[in-house]
């Protein structure tokens, strides 16, 4: 999981992340990773509309958001 997070950070990709909070609640968030340090990372969370700090160990899945090309009509 850490490798996927680092890759998304390196290429400045938006990702959809399934995350488990400390209380066991699970949420899906769209994030942009801003900084990675040790076992945590900081990201802009589009769900909360603010910068948040996440623990690597609580990330359940990371899926890159693929920008769809617009069709020219």
mmCIF file with all atom_site columns, N, CA and C in Angstrom:
data_model
loop_
_atom_site.group_PDB
_atom_site.id
_atom_site.type_symbol
_atom_site.label_atom_id
_atom_site.label_alt_id
_atom_site.label_comp_id
_atom_site.label_asym_id
_atom_site.label_entity_id
_atom_site.label_seq_id
_atom_site.pdbx_PDB_ins_code
_atom_site.Cartn_x
_atom_site.Cartn_y
_atom_site.Cartn_z
_atom_site.occupancy
_atom_site.B_iso_or_equiv
_atom_site.pdbx_formal_charge
_atom_site.auth_seq_id
_atom_site.auth_comp_id
_atom_site.auth_asym_id
_atom_site.auth_atom_id
_atom_site.pdbx_PDB_model_num
ATOM 1   N N  . UNK A 1 1  ? 0.824   -1.194 0.000   1.00 0.00 ? 1  UNK A N  1
ATOM 2   C CA . UNK A 1 1  ? 0.000   0.000  0.000   1.00 0.00 ? 1  UNK A CA 1
ATOM 3   C C  . UNK A 1 1  ? 0.868   1.256  0.000   1.00 0.00 ? 1  UNK A C  1
ATOM 4   N N  . UNK A 1 2  ? 1.961   1.213  0.762   1.00 0.00 ? 2  UNK A N  1
ATOM 5   C CA . UNK A 1 2  ? 2.843   2.376  0.856   1.00 0.00 ? 2  UNK A CA 1
ATOM 6   C C  . UNK A 1 2  ? 3.423   2.731  -0.509  1.00 0.00 ? 2  UNK A C  1
ATOM 7   N N  . UNK A 1 3  ? 3.757   1.714  -1.302  1.00 0.00 ? 3  UNK A N  1
ATOM 8   C CA . UNK A 1 3  ? 4.312   1.955  -2.644  1.00 0.00 ? 3  UNK A CA 1
ATOM 9   C C  . UNK A 1 3  ? 3.305   2.684  -3.526  1.00 0.00 ? 3  UNK A C  1
ATOM 10  N N  . UNK A 1 4  ? 2.029   2.315  -3.428  1.00 0.00 ? 4  UNK A N  1
ATOM 11  C CA . UNK A 1 4  ? 0.987   2.977  -4.226  1.00 0.00 ? 4  UNK A CA 1
ATOM 12  C C  . UNK A 1 4  ? 0.828   4.438  -3.798  1.00 0.00 ? 4  UNK A C  1
ATOM 13  N N  . UNK A 1 5  ? 0.916   4.685  -2.515  1.00 0.00 ? 5  UNK A N  1
ATOM 14  C CA . UNK A 1 5  ? 0.794   6.045  -1.995  1.00 0.00 ? 5  UNK A CA 1
ATOM 15  C C  . UNK A 1 5  ? 1.968   6.899  -2.462  1.00 0.00 ? 5  UNK A C  1
ATOM 16  N N  . UNK A 1 6  ? 3.170   6.329  -2.388  1.00 0.00 ? 6  UNK A N  1
ATOM 17  C CA . UNK A 1 6  ? 4.361   7.054  -2.838  1.00 0.00 ? 6  UNK A CA 1
ATOM 18  C C  . UNK A 1 6  ? 4.313   7.341  -4.340  1.00 0.00 ? 6  UNK A C  1
ATOM 19  N N  . UNK A 1 7  ? 3.811   6.384  -5.111  1.00 0.00 ? 7  UNK A N  1
ATOM 20  C CA . UNK A 1 7  ? 3.682   6.572  -6.564  1.00 0.00 ? 7  UNK A CA 1
ATOM 21  C C  . UNK A 1 7  ? 2.685   7.687  -6.877  1.00 0.00 ? 7  UNK A C  1
ATOM 22  N N  . UNK A 1 8  ? 1.551   7.687  -6.196  1.00 0.00 ? 8  UNK A N  1
ATOM 23  C CA . UNK A 1 8  ? 0.542   8.736  -6.393  1.00 0.00 ? 8  UNK A CA 1
ATOM 24  C C  . UNK A 1 8  ? 1.110   10.107 -6.014  1.00 0.00 ? 8  UNK A C  1
ATOM 25  N N  . UNK A 1 9  ? 1.922   10.139 -4.961  1.00 0.00 ? 9  UNK A N  1
ATOM 26  C CA . UNK A 1 9  ? 2.557   11.390 -4.535  1.00 0.00 ? 9  UNK A CA 1
ATOM 27  C C  . UNK A 1 9  ? 3.554   11.867 -5.586  1.00 0.00 ? 9  UNK A C  1
ATOM 28  N N  . UNK A 1 10 ? 4.371   10.952 -6.068  1.00 0.00 ? 10 UNK A N  1
ATOM 29  C CA . UNK A 1 10 ? 5.406   11.288 -7.063  1.00 0.00 ? 10 UNK A CA 1
ATOM 30  C C  . UNK A 1 10 ? 4.793   11.884 -8.334  1.00 0.00 ? 10 UNK A C  1
ATOM 31  N N  . UNK A 1 11 ? 3.698   11.286 -8.802  1.00 0.00 ? 11 UNK A N  1
ATOM 32  C CA . UNK A 1 11 ? 3.076   11.734 -10.051 1.00 0.00 ? 11 UNK A CA 1
ATOM 33  C C  . UNK A 1 11 ? 1.926   12.722 -9.825  1.00 0.00 ? 11 UNK A C  1
ATOM 34  N N  . UNK A 1 12 ? 1.724   13.138 -8.571  1.00 0.00 ? 12 UNK A N  1
ATOM 35  C CA . UNK A 1 12 ? 0.669   14.097 -8.227  1.00 0.00 ? 12 UNK A CA 1
ATOM 36  C C  . UNK A 1 12 ? -0.710  13.662 -8.721  1.00 0.00 ? 12 UNK A C  1
ATOM 37  N N  . UNK A 1 13 ? -0.997  12.358 -8.580  1.00 0.00 ? 13 UNK A N  1
ATOM 38  C CA . UNK A 1 13 ? -2.279  11.793 -9.004  1.00 0.00 ? 13 UNK A CA 1
ATOM 39  C C  . UNK A 1 13 ? -3.321  11.962 -7.912  1.00 0.00 ? 13 UNK A C  1
ATOM 40  N N  . UNK A 1 14 ? -4.553  12.161 -8.332  1.00 0.00 ? 14 UNK A N  1
ATOM 41  C CA . UNK A 1 14 ? -5.663  12.073 -7.391  1.00 0.00 ? 14 UNK A CA 1
ATOM 42  C C  . UNK A 1 14 ? -5.952  10.596 -7.196  1.00 0.00 ? 14 UNK A C  1
ATOM 43  N N  . UNK A 1 15 ? -6.308  10.208 -5.979  1.00 0.00 ? 15 UNK A N  1
ATOM 44  C CA . UNK A 1 15 ? -6.642  8.810  -5.722  1.00 0.00 ? 15 UNK A CA 1
ATOM 45  C C  . UNK A 1 15 ? -7.924  8.708  -4.914  1.00 0.00 ? 15 UNK A C  1
ATOM 46  N N  . UNK A 1 16 ? -8.654  7.618  -5.141  1.00 0.00 ? 16 UNK A N  1
ATOM 47  C CA . UNK A 1 16 ? -9.788  7.259  -4.296  1.00 0.00 ? 16 UNK A CA 1
ATOM 48  C C  . UNK A 1 16 ? -9.250  6.274  -3.272  1.00 0.00 ? 16 UNK A C  1
ATOM 49  N N  . UNK A 1 17 ? -9.485  6.566  -2.009  1.00 0.00 ? 17 UNK A N  1
ATOM 50  C CA . UNK A 1 17 ? -8.904  5.766  -0.932  1.00 0.00 ? 17 UNK A CA 1
ATOM 51  C C  . UNK A 1 17 ? -10.016 5.265  -0.010  1.00 0.00 ? 17 UNK A C  1
ATOM 52  N N  . UNK A 1 18 ? -9.935  3.999  0.338   1.00 0.00 ? 18 UNK A N  1
ATOM 53  C CA . UNK A 1 18 ? -10.788 3.442  1.399   1.00 0.00 ? 18 UNK A CA 1
ATOM 54  C C  . UNK A 1 18 ? -9.936  3.514  2.670   1.00 0.00 ? 18 UNK A C  1
ATOM 55  N N  . UNK A 1 19 ? -10.482 4.142  3.699   1.00 0.00 ? 19 UNK A N  1
ATOM 56  C CA . UNK A 1 19 ? -9.704  4.405  4.902   1.00 0.00 ? 19 UNK A CA 1
ATOM 57  C C  . UNK A 1 19 ? -10.485 3.998  6.151   1.00 0.00 ? 19 UNK A C  1
ATOM 58  N N  . UNK A 1 20 ? -9.774  3.356  7.075   1.00 0.00 ? 20 UNK A N  1
ATOM 59  C CA . UNK A 1 20 ? -10.393 2.960  8.340   1.00 0.00 ? 20 UNK A CA 1
ATOM 60  C C  . UNK A 1 20 ? -9.939  3.925  9.441   1.00 0.00 ? 20 UNK A C  1
ATOM 61  N N  . UNK A 1 21 ? -10.898 4.599  10.050  1.00 0.00 ? 21 UNK A N  1
ATOM 62  C CA . UNK A 1 21 ? -10.582 5.533  11.140  1.00 0.00 ? 21 UNK A CA 1
ATOM 63  C C  . UNK A 1 21 ? -10.201 4.752  12.398  1.00 0.00 ? 21 UNK A C  1
ATOM 64  N N  . UNK A 1 22 ? -9.656  5.463  13.372  1.00 0.00 ? 22 UNK A N  1
ATOM 65  C CA . UNK A 1 22 ? -9.243  4.822  14.625  1.00 0.00 ? 22 UNK A CA 1
ATOM 66  C C  . UNK A 1 22 ? -10.411 4.152  15.348  1.00 0.00 ? 22 UNK A C  1
ATOM 67  N N  . UNK A 1 23 ? -11.630 4.677  15.156  1.00 0.00 ? 23 UNK A N  1
ATOM 68  C CA . UNK A 1 23 ? -12.797 4.075  15.809  1.00 0.00 ? 23 UNK A CA 1
ATOM 69  C C  . UNK A 1 23 ? -13.379 2.898  15.029  1.00 0.00 ? 23 UNK A C  1
ATOM 70  N N  . UNK A 1 24 ? -12.730 2.534  13.904  1.00 0.00 ? 24 UNK A N  1
ATOM 71  C CA . UNK A 1 24 ? -13.182 1.385  13.122  1.00 0.00 ? 24 UNK A CA 1
ATOM 72  C C  . UNK A 1 24 ? -14.114 1.745  11.977  1.00 0.00 ? 24 UNK A C  1
ATOM 73  N N  . UNK A 1 25 ? -14.541 3.006  11.897  1.00 0.00 ? 25 UNK A N  1
ATOM 74  C CA . UNK A 1 25 ? -15.406 3.453  10.802  1.00 0.00 ? 25 UNK A CA 1
ATOM 75  C C  . UNK A 1 25 ? -14.636 3.493  9.489   1.00 0.00 ? 25 UNK A C  1
ATOM 76  N N  . UNK A 1 26 ? -15.305 3.102  8.400   1.00 0.00 ? 26 UNK A N  1
ATOM 77  C CA . UNK A 1 26 ? -14.650 3.069  7.089   1.00 0.00 ? 26 UNK A CA 1
ATOM 78  C C  . UNK A 1 26 ? -15.260 4.135  6.199   1.00 0.00 ? 26 UNK A C  1
ATOM 79  N N  . UNK A 1 27 ? -14.388 4.882  5.502   1.00 0.00 ? 27 UNK A N  1
ATOM 80  C CA . UNK A 1 27 ? -14.874 5.914  4.594   1.00 0.00 ? 27 UNK A CA 1
ATOM 81  C C  . UNK A 1 27 ? -14.119 5.843  3.273   1.00 0.00 ? 27 UNK A C  1
ATOM 82  N N  . UNK A 1 28 ? -14.788 6.321  2.224   1.00 0.00 ? 28 UNK A N  1
ATOM 83  C CA . UNK A 1 28 ? -14.144 6.441  0.906   1.00 0.00 ? 28 UNK A CA 1
ATOM 84  C C  . UNK A 1 28 ? -13.888 7.921  0.686   1.00 0.00 ? 28 UNK A C  1
ATOM 85  N N  . UNK A 1 29 ? -12.657 8.240  0.354   1.00 0.00 ? 29 UNK A N  1
ATOM 86  C CA . UNK A 1 29 ? -12.279 9.637  0.171   1.00 0.00 ? 29 UNK A CA 1
ATOM 87  C C  . UNK A 1 29 ? -11.488 9.818  -1.112  1.00 0.00 ? 29 UNK A C  1
ATOM 88  N N  . UNK A 1 30 ? -11.685 10.951 -1.762  1.00 0.00 ? 30 UNK A N  1
ATOM 89  C CA . UNK A 1 30 ? -10.831 11.320 -2.894  1.00 0.00 ? 30 UNK A CA 1
ATOM 90  C C  . UNK A 1 30 ? -9.808  12.287 -2.333  1.00 0.00 ? 30 UNK A C  1
ATOM 91  N N  . UNK A 1 31 ? -8.531  11.969 -2.545  1.00 0.00 ? 31 UNK A N  1
ATOM 92  C CA . UNK A 1 31 ? -7.464  12.780 -1.946  1.00 0.00 ? 31 UNK A CA 1
ATOM 93  C C  . UNK A 1 31 ? -6.379  13.114 -2.960  1.00 0.00 ? 31 UNK A C  1
ATOM 94  N N  . UNK A 1 32 ? -5.617  14.157 -2.636  1.00 0.00 ? 32 UNK A N  1
ATOM 95  C CA . UNK A 1 32 ? -4.378  14.476 -3.349  1.00 0.00 ? 32 UNK A CA 1
ATOM 96  C C  . UNK A 1 32 ? -3.288  14.514 -2.292  1.00 0.00 ? 32 UNK A C  1
ATOM 97  N N  . UNK A 1 33 ? -2.296  13.656 -2.443  1.00 0.00 ? 33 UNK A N  1
ATOM 98  C CA . UNK A 1 33 ? -1.244  13.521 -1.434  1.00 0.00 ? 33 UNK A CA 1
ATOM 99  C C  . UNK A 1 33 ? -0.274  14.697 -1.551  1.00 0.00 ? 33 UNK A C  1
ATOM 100 N N  . UNK A 1 34 ? -0.044  15.356 -0.415  1.00 0.00 ? 34 UNK A N  1
ATOM 101 C CA . UNK A 1 34 ? 0.799   16.551 -0.391  1.00 0.00 ? 34 UNK A CA 1
ATOM 102 C C  . UNK A 1 34 ? 2.179   16.277 0.185   1.00 0.00 ? 34 UNK A C  1
ATOM 103 N N  . UNK A 1 35 ? 2.257   15.368 1.160   1.00 0.00 ? 35 UNK A N  1
ATOM 104 C CA . UNK A 1 35 ? 3.528   15.128 1.862   1.00 0.00 ? 35 UNK A CA 1
ATOM 105 C C  . UNK A 1 35 ? 3.502   13.736 2.479   1.00 0.00 ? 35 UNK A C  1
ATOM 106 N N  . UNK A 1 36 ? 4.609   13.021 2.347   1.00 0.00 ? 36 UNK A N  1
ATOM 107 C CA . UNK A 1 36 ? 4.728   11.690 2.956   1.00 0.00 ? 36 UNK A CA 1
ATOM 108 C C  . UNK A 1 36 ? 5.879   11.744 3.961   1.00 0.00 ? 36 UNK A C  1
ATOM 109 N N  . UNK A 1 37 ? 5.600   11.297 5.197   1.00 0.00 ? 37 UNK A N  1
ATOM 110 C CA . UNK A 1 37 ? 6.668   11.275 6.206   1.00 0.00 ? 37 UNK A CA 1
ATOM 111 C C  . UNK A 1 37 ? 6.499   10.059 7.105   1.00 0.00 ? 37 UNK A C  1
ATOM 112 N N  . UNK A 1 38 ? 7.423   9.124  6.969   1.00 0.00 ? 38 UNK A N  1
ATOM 113 C CA . UNK A 1 38 ? 7.398   7.919  7.800   1.00 0.00 ? 38 UNK A CA 1
ATOM 114 C C  . UNK A 1 38 ? 6.145   7.091  7.581   1.00 0.00 ? 38 UNK A C  1
ATOM 115 N N  . UNK A 1 39 ? 5.391   6.870  8.647   1.00 0.00 ? 39 UNK A N  1
ATOM 116 C CA . UNK A 1 39 ? 4.191   6.036  8.582   1.00 0.00 ? 39 UNK A CA 1
ATOM 117 C C  . UNK A 1 39 ? 2.902   6.847  8.435   1.00 0.00 ? 39 UNK A C  1
ATOM 118 N N  . UNK A 1 40 ? 3.049   8.146  8.186   1.00 0.00 ? 40 UNK A N  1
ATOM 119 C CA . UNK A 1 40 ? 1.874   8.988  7.962   1.00 0.00 ? 40 UNK A CA 1
ATOM 120 C C  . UNK A 1 40 ? 2.053   9.781  6.672   1.00 0.00 ? 40 UNK A C  1
ATOM 121 N N  . UNK A 1 41 ? 0.944   10.315 6.172   1.00 0.00 ? 41 UNK A N  1
ATOM 122 C CA . UNK A 1 41 ? 1.027   11.224 5.025   1.00 0.00 ? 41 UNK A CA 1
ATOM 123 C C  . UNK A 1 41 ? -0.055  12.282 5.144   1.00 0.00 ? 41 UNK A C  1
ATOM 124 N N  . UNK A 1 42 ? 0.250   13.428 4.557   1.00 0.00 ? 42 UNK A N  1
ATOM 125 C CA . UNK A 1 42 ? -0.698  14.534 4.577   1.00 0.00 ? 42 UNK A CA 1
ATOM 126 C C  . UNK A 1 42 ? -1.306  14.650 3.187   1.00 0.00 ? 42 UNK A C  1
ATOM 127 N N  . UNK A 1 43 ? -2.605  14.874 3.144   1.00 0.00 ? 43 UNK A N  1
ATOM 128 C CA . UNK A 1 43 ? -3.302  14.958 1.864   1.00 0.00 ? 43 UNK A CA 1
ATOM 129 C C  . UNK A 1 43 ? -4.448  15.944 1.954   1.00 0.00 ? 43 UNK A C  1
ATOM 130 N N  . UNK A 1 44 ? -4.796  16.508 0.791   1.00 0.00 ? 44 UNK A N  1
ATOM 131 C CA . UNK A 1 44 ? -6.011  17.315 0.728   1.00 0.00 ? 44 UNK A CA 1
ATOM 132 C C  . UNK A 1 44 ? -7.168  16.356 0.511   1.00 0.00 ? 44 UNK A C  1
ATOM 133 N N  . UNK A 1 45 ? -8.138  16.397 1.401   1.00 0.00 ? 45 UNK A N  1
ATOM 134 C CA . UNK A 1 45 ? -9.300  15.512 1.330   1.00 0.00 ? 45 UNK A CA 1
ATOM 135 C C  . UNK A 1 45 ? -10.461 16.286 0.719   1.00 0.00 ? 45 UNK A C  1
ATOM 136 N N  . UNK A 1 46 ? -10.951 15.813 -0.435  1.00 0.00 ? 46 UNK A N  1
ATOM 137 C CA . UNK A 1 46 ? -12.057 16.486 -1.112  1.00 0.00 ? 46 UNK A CA 1
ATOM 138 C C  . UNK A 1 46 ? -13.387 16.248 -0.388  1.00 0.00 ? 46 UNK A C  1
ATOM 139 N N  . UNK A 1 47 ? -13.473 15.201 0.429   1.00 0.00 ? 47 UNK A N  1
ATOM 140 C CA . UNK A 1 47 ? -14.672 14.938 1.213   1.00 0.00 ? 47 UNK A CA 1
ATOM 141 C C  . UNK A 1 47 ? -14.827 15.992 2.316   1.00 0.00 ? 47 UNK A C  1
ATOM 142 N N  . UNK A 1 48 ? -13.765 16.234 3.047   1.00 0.00 ? 48 UNK A N  1
ATOM 143 C CA . UNK A 1 48 ? -13.788 17.196 4.161   1.00 0.00 ? 48 UNK A CA 1
ATOM 144 C C  . UNK A 1 48 ? -13.415 18.614 3.727   1.00 0.00 ? 48 UNK A C  1
ATOM 145 N N  . UNK A 1 49 ? -12.868 18.740 2.510   1.00 0.00 ? 49 UNK A N  1
ATOM 146 C CA . UNK A 1 49 ? -12.420 20.030 1.959   1.00 0.00 ? 49 UNK A CA 1
ATOM 147 C C  . UNK A 1 49 ? -11.360 20.704 2.835   1.00 0.00 ? 49 UNK A C  1
ATOM 148 N N  . UNK A 1 50 ? -10.400 19.879 3.275   1.00 0.00 ? 50 UNK A N  1
ATOM 149 C CA . UNK A 1 50 ? -9.285  20.399 4.071   1.00 0.00 ? 50 UNK A CA 1
ATOM 150 C C  . UNK A 1 50 ? -8.123  19.420 4.069   1.00 0.00 ? 50 UNK A C  1
ATOM 151 N N  . UNK A 1 51 ? -6.956  19.915 4.524   1.00 0.00 ? 51 UNK A N  1
ATOM 152 C CA . UNK A 1 51 ? -5.787  19.052 4.654   1.00 0.00 ? 51 UNK A CA 1
ATOM 153 C C  . UNK A 1 51 ? -5.982  18.128 5.840   1.00 0.00 ? 51 UNK A C  1
ATOM 154 N N  . UNK A 1 52 ? -5.642  16.859 5.650   1.00 0.00 ? 52 UNK A N  1
ATOM 155 C CA . UNK A 1 52 ? -5.788  15.861 6.718   1.00 0.00 ? 52 UNK A CA 1
ATOM 156 C C  . UNK A 1 52 ? -4.511  15.033 6.780   1.00 0.00 ? 52 UNK A C  1
ATOM 157 N N  . UNK A 1 53 ? -4.264  14.448 7.941   1.00 0.00 ? 53 UNK A N  1
ATOM 158 C CA . UNK A 1 53 ? -3.135  13.536 8.117   1.00 0.00 ? 53 UNK A CA 1
ATOM 159 C C  . UNK A 1 53 ? -3.691  12.130 8.279   1.00 0.00 ? 53 UNK A C  1
ATOM 160 N N  . UNK A 1 54 ? -3.141  11.196 7.497   1.00 0.00 ? 54 UNK A N  1
ATOM 161 C CA . UNK A 1 54 ? -3.599  9.808  7.507   1.00 0.00 ? 54 UNK A CA 1
ATOM 162 C C  . UNK A 1 54 ? -2.466  8.880  7.914   1.00 0.00 ? 54 UNK A C  1
ATOM 163 N N  . UNK A 1 55 ? -2.821  7.749  8.537   1.00 0.00 ? 55 UNK A N  1
ATOM 164 C CA . UNK A 1 55 ? -1.839  6.720  8.892   1.00 0.00 ? 55 UNK A CA 1
ATOM 165 C C  . UNK A 1 55 ? -1.802  5.677  7.777   1.00 0.00 ? 55 UNK A C  1
ATOM 166 N N  . UNK A 1 56 ? -0.595  5.317  7.355   1.00 0.00 ? 56 UNK A N  1
ATOM 167 C CA . UNK A 1 56 ? -0.417  4.303  6.295   1.00 0.00 ? 56 UNK A CA 1
ATOM 168 C C  . UNK A 1 56 ? -1.131  2.996  6.668   1.00 0.00 ? 56 UNK A C  1
ATOM 169 N N  . UNK A 1 57 ? -1.018  2.594  7.930   1.00 0.00 ? 57 UNK A N  1
ATOM 170 C CA . UNK A 1 57 ? -1.566  1.304  8.361   1.00 0.00 ? 57 UNK A CA 1
ATOM 171 C C  . UNK A 1 57 ? -3.094  1.251  8.290   1.00 0.00 ? 57 UNK A C  1
ATOM 172 N N  . UNK A 1 58 ? -3.752  2.412  8.233   1.00 0.00 ? 58 UNK A N  1
ATOM 173 C CA . UNK A 1 58 ? -5.218  2.453  8.182   1.00 0.00 ? 58 UNK A CA 1
ATOM 174 C C  . UNK A 1 58 ? -5.779  2.528  6.766   1.00 0.00 ? 58 UNK A C  1
ATOM 175 N N  . UNK A 1 59 ? -4.899  2.605  5.773   1.00 0.00 ? 59 UNK A N  1
ATOM 176 C CA . UNK A 1 59 ? -5.359  2.659  4.380   1.00 0.00 ? 59 UNK A CA 1
ATOM 177 C C  . UNK A 1 59 ? -5.712  1.242  3.934   1.00 0.00 ? 59 UNK A C  1
ATOM 178 N N  . UNK A 1 60 ? -6.938  1.061  3.465   1.00 0.00 ? 60 UNK A N  1
ATOM 179 C CA . UNK A 1 60 ? -7.397  -0.260 3.026   1.00 0.00 ? 60 UNK A CA 1
ATOM 180 C C  . UNK A 1 60 ? -7.166  -0.472 1.538   1.00 0.00 ? 60 UNK A C  1
ATOM 181 N N  . UNK A 1 61 ? -7.380  0.587  0.733   1.00 0.00 ? 61 UNK A N  1
ATOM 182 C CA . UNK A 1 61 ? -7.114  0.491  -0.707  1.00 0.00 ? 61 UNK A CA 1
ATOM 183 C C  . UNK A 1 61 ? -6.887  1.874  -1.286  1.00 0.00 ? 61 UNK A C  1
ATOM 184 N N  . UNK A 1 62 ? -6.128  1.903  -2.383  1.00 0.00 ? 62 UNK A N  1
ATOM 185 C CA . UNK A 1 62 ? -5.836  3.147  -3.094  1.00 0.00 ? 62 UNK A CA 1
ATOM 186 C C  . UNK A 1 62 ? -6.023  2.871  -4.580  1.00 0.00 ? 62 UNK A C  1
ATOM 187 N N  . UNK A 1 63 ? -6.869  3.682  -5.224  1.00 0.00 ? 63 UNK A N  1
ATOM 188 C CA . UNK A 1 63 ? -7.117  3.512  -6.662  1.00 0.00 ? 63 UNK A CA 1
ATOM 189 C C  . UNK A 1 63 ? -6.897  4.859  -7.339  1.00 0.00 ? 63 UNK A C  1
ATOM 190 N N  . UNK A 1 64 ? -5.970  4.936  -8.314  1.00 0.00 ? 64 UNK A N  1
ATOM 191 C CA . UNK A 1 64 ? -5.749  6.207  -9.020  1.00 0.00 ? 64 UNK A CA 1
ATOM 192 C C  . UNK A 1 64 ? -7.005  6.640  -9.777  1.00 0.00 ? 64 UNK A C  1
ATOM 193 N N  . UNK A 1 65 ? -7.265  7.937  -9.776  1.00 0.00 ? 65 UNK A N  1
ATOM 194 C CA . UNK A 1 65 ? -8.383  8.496  -10.535 1.00 0.00 ? 65 UNK A CA 1
ATOM 195 C C  . UNK A 1 65 ? -7.869  8.772  -11.939 1.00 0.00 ? 65 UNK A C  1
ATOM 196 N N  . UNK A 1 66 ? -8.509  8.168  -12.918 1.00 0.00 ? 66 UNK A N  1
ATOM 197 C CA . UNK A 1 66 ? -8.079  8.334  -14.305 1.00 0.00 ? 66 UNK A CA 1
ATOM 198 C C  . UNK A 1 66 ? -8.931  9.427  -14.941 1.00 0.00 ? 66 UNK A C  1
ATOM 199 N N  . UNK A 1 67 ? -8.237  10.440 -15.433 1.00 0.00 ? 67 UNK A N  1
ATOM 200 C CA . UNK A 1 67 ? -8.947  11.534 -16.079 1.00 0.00 ? 67 UNK A CA 1
ATOM 201 C C  . UNK A 1 67 ? -9.414  11.063 -17.446 1.00 0.00 ? 67 UNK A C  1
ATOM 202 N N  . UNK A 1 68 ? -10.691 11.189 -17.703 1.00 0.00 ? 68 UNK A N  1
ATOM 203 C CA . UNK A 1 68 ? -11.227 10.773 -18.997 1.00 0.00 ? 68 UNK A CA 1
ATOM 204 C C  . UNK A 1 68 ? -11.032 11.899 -19.997 1.00 0.00 ? 68 UNK A C  1
ATOM 205 N N  . UNK A 1 69 ? -10.577 11.531 -21.171 1.00 0.00 ? 69 UNK A N  1
ATOM 206 C CA . UNK A 1 69 ? -10.400 12.536 -22.208 1.00 0.00 ? 69 UNK A CA 1
ATOM 207 C C  . UNK A 1 69 ? -11.771 12.980 -22.711 1.00 0.00 ? 69 UNK A C  1
ATOM 208 N N  . UNK A 1 70 ? -11.892 14.265 -22.965 1.00 0.00 ? 70 UNK A N  1
ATOM 209 C CA . UNK A 1 70 ? -13.170 14.766 -23.478 1.00 0.00 ? 70 UNK A CA 1
ATOM 210 C C  . UNK A 1 70 ? -13.272 14.439 -24.967 1.00 0.00 ? 70 UNK A C  1
ATOM 211 N N  . UNK A 1 71 ? -14.461 14.024 -25.341 1.00 0.00 ? 71 UNK A N  1
ATOM 212 C CA . UNK A 1 71 ? -14.680 13.711 -26.756 1.00 0.00 ? 71 UNK A CA 1
ATOM 213 C C  . UNK A 1 71 ? -14.907 15.011 -27.519 1.00 0.00 ? 71 UNK A C  1
ATOM 214 N N  . UNK A 1 72 ? -14.307 15.099 -28.671 1.00 0.00 ? 72 UNK A N  1
ATOM 215 C CA . UNK A 1 72 ? -14.511 16.262 -29.529 1.00 0.00 ? 72 UNK A CA 1
ATOM 216 C C  . UNK A 1 72 ? -15.625 15.935 -30.503 1.00 0.00 ? 72 UNK A C  1
ATOM 217 N N  . UNK A 1 73 ? -16.651 16.749 -30.493 1.00 0.00 ? 73 UNK A N  1
ATOM 218 C CA . UNK A 1 73 ? -17.822 16.480 -31.334 1.00 0.00 ? 73 UNK A CA 1
ATOM 219 C C  . UNK A 1 73 ? -17.769 17.357 -32.563 1.00 0.00 ? 73 UNK A C  1
#
